[in-house]
Coordinates of C-alpha atoms and ligand atoms in Angstrom, one line a residue:
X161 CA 94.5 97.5 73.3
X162 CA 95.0 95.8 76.6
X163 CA 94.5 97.7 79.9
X164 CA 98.0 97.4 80.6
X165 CA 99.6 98.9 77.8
X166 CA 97.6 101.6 77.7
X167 CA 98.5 102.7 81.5
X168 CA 102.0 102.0 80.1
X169 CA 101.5 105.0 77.5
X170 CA 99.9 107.4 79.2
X171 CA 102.3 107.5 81.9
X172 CA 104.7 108.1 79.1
X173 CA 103.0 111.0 78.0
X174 CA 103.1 112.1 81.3
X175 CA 106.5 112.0 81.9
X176 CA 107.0 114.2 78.7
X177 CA 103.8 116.7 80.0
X178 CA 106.0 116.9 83.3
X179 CA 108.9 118.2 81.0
X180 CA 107.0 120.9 79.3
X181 CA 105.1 122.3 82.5
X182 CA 106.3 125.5 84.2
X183 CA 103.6 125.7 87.0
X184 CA 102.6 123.1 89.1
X185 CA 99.2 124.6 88.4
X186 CA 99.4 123.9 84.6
X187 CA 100.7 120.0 85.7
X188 CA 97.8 119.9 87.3
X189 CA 95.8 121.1 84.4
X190 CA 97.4 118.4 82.1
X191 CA 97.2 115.5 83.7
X192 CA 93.7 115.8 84.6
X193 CA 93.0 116.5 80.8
X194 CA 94.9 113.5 80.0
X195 CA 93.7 111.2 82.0
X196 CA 90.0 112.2 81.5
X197 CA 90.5 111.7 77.7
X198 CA 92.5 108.9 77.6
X199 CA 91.3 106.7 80.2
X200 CA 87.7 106.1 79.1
X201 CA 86.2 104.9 82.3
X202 CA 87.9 108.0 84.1
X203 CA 84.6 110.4 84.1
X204 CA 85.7 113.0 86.3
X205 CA 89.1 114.0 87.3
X206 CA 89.5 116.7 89.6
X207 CA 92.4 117.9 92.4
X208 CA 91.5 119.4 95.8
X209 CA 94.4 120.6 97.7
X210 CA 94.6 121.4 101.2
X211 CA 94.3 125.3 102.5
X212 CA 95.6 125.1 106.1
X213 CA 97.3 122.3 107.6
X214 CA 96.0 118.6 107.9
X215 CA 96.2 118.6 111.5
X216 CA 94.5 122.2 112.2
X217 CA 91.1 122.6 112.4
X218 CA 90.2 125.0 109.5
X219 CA 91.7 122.3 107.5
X220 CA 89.7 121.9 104.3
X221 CA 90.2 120.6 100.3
X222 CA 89.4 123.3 98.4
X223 CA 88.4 122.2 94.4
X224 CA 91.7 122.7 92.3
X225 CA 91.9 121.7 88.1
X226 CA 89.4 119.7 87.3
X227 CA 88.1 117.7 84.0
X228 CA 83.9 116.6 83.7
X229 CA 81.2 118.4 85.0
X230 CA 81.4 121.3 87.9
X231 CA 80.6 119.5 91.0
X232 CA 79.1 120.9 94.5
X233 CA 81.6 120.1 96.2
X234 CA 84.2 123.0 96.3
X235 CA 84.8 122.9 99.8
X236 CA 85.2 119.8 101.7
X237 CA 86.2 119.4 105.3
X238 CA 88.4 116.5 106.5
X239 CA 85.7 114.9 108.3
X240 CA 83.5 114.6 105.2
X241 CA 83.3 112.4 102.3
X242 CA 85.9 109.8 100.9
X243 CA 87.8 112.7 99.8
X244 CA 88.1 114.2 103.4
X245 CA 89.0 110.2 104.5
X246 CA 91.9 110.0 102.0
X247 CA 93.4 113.3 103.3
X248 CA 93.2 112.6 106.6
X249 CA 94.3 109.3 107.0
X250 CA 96.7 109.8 104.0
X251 CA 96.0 106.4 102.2
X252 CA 94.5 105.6 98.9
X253 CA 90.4 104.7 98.9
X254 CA 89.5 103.0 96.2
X255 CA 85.5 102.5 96.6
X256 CA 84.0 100.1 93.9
X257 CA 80.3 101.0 95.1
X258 CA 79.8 104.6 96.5
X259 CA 76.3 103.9 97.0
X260 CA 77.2 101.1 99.9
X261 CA 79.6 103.8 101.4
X262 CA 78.4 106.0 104.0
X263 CA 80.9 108.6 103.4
X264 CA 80.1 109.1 99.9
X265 CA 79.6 112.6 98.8
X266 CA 77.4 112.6 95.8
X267 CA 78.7 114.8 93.0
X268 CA 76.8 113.2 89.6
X269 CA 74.1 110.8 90.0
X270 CA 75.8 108.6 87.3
X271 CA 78.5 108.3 89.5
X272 CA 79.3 104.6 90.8
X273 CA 82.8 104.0 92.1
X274 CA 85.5 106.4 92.8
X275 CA 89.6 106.1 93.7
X276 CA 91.2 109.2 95.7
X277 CA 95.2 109.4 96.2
X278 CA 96.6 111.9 98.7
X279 CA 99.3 113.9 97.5
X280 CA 102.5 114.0 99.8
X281 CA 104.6 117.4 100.1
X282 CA 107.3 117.0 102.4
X283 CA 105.5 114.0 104.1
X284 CA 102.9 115.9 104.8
X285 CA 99.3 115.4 103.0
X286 CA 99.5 118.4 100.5
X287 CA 95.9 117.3 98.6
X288 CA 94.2 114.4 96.6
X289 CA 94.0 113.0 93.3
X290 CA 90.1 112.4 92.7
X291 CA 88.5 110.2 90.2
X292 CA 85.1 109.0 89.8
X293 CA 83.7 106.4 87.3
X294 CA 80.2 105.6 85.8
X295 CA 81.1 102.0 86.3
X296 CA 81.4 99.8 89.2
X297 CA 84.6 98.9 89.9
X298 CA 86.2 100.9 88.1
X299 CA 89.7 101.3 89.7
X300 CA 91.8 98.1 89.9
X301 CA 95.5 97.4 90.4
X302 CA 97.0 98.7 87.7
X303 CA 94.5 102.1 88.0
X304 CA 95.7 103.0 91.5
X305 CA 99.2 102.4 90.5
X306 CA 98.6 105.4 87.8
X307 CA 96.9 106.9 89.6
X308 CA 99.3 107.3 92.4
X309 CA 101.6 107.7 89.6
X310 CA 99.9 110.7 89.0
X311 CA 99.8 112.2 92.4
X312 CA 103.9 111.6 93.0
X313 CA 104.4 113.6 89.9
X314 CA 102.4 116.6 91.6
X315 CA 104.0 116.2 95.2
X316 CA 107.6 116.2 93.5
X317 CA 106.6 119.2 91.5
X318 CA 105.8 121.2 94.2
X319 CA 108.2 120.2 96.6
X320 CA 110.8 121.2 93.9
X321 CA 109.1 124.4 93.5
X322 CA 108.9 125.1 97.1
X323 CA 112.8 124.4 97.2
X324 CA 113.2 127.0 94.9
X325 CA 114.4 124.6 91.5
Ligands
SME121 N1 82.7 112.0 96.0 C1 83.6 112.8 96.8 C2 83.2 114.3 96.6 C3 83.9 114.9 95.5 S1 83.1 114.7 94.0 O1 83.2 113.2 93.7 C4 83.9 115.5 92.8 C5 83.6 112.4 98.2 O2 82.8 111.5 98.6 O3 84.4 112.9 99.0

């Protein structure tokens, strides 16, 4: 099956998975789970959501639902990492060698590109959408536009919940 179509059907099956969750916790849950089994070069899927505001300086992503294996990185700061770089400048990094990065944050040695998406609340940076690969380049176009596919549904989720819907 082409790429294409098969981005086309998993956000399909998102859109129902959206429908059937009551938390934004158990969102979270499924779409990581989803993507990490249907996408085959998606390795590690994990959330981090921001305790504290972006713009404080206890600020820090803190390791949310998460599919592939437990990483060390629980806790990281704003100024660390590509993770911390996609939260605080809130825009997409999509890194097709995270060996040639300095920021990188090594979390499996098998690890060799990686895409993060922030995750707006309100129009504030709420947390990030993580995803590492075992293959170079990974992540193209038609990734990141799932990806951030993804990472809208979360936002909306919880700004609904925060509204009180
Ligand atoms: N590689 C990330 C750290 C998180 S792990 O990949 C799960 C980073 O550089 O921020």
């Amino acid at each position: 099956m082409p790429t294409g179509s098969k981005v086309e059907e998993v956000k399909a099956e998102l859109a129902k998975v959206v429908s059937q969750c009551k938390t934004e916790n158990e969102l979270m849950s499924r779409v990581v789970k989803l993507l990490h089994e249907r996408m085959l070069k998606y390795n590690w899927v994990g959330f981090y959501m921001l305790e504290n505001e972006a713009a404080s300086q206890s600020a820090v992503l803190v390791l949310g639902p998460f599919e592939g294996a437990m990483t060390p990185h629980t806790r990281i700061p704003l100024n660390q990492g590509i993770c911390g770089a996609a939260a605080s400048t809130g825009q997409t990094v999509v890194v097709d060698d995270v060996h040639a990065d300095p920021r990188y944050l090594a979390c499996s040695l098998e690890t060799k590109s990686e895409i993060v998406v922030p995750i707006f609340v309100n129009g504030k940076v709420a947390g990030e959408l993580d995803i590492d690969s075992h293959f170079p380049a990974a992540f193209a176009l038609e990734d990141r536009h799932l990806v951030e596919f993804c990472a809208n549904l979360v936002g909306e989720r919880i700004e609904k919940a925060r509204h009180g819907q």
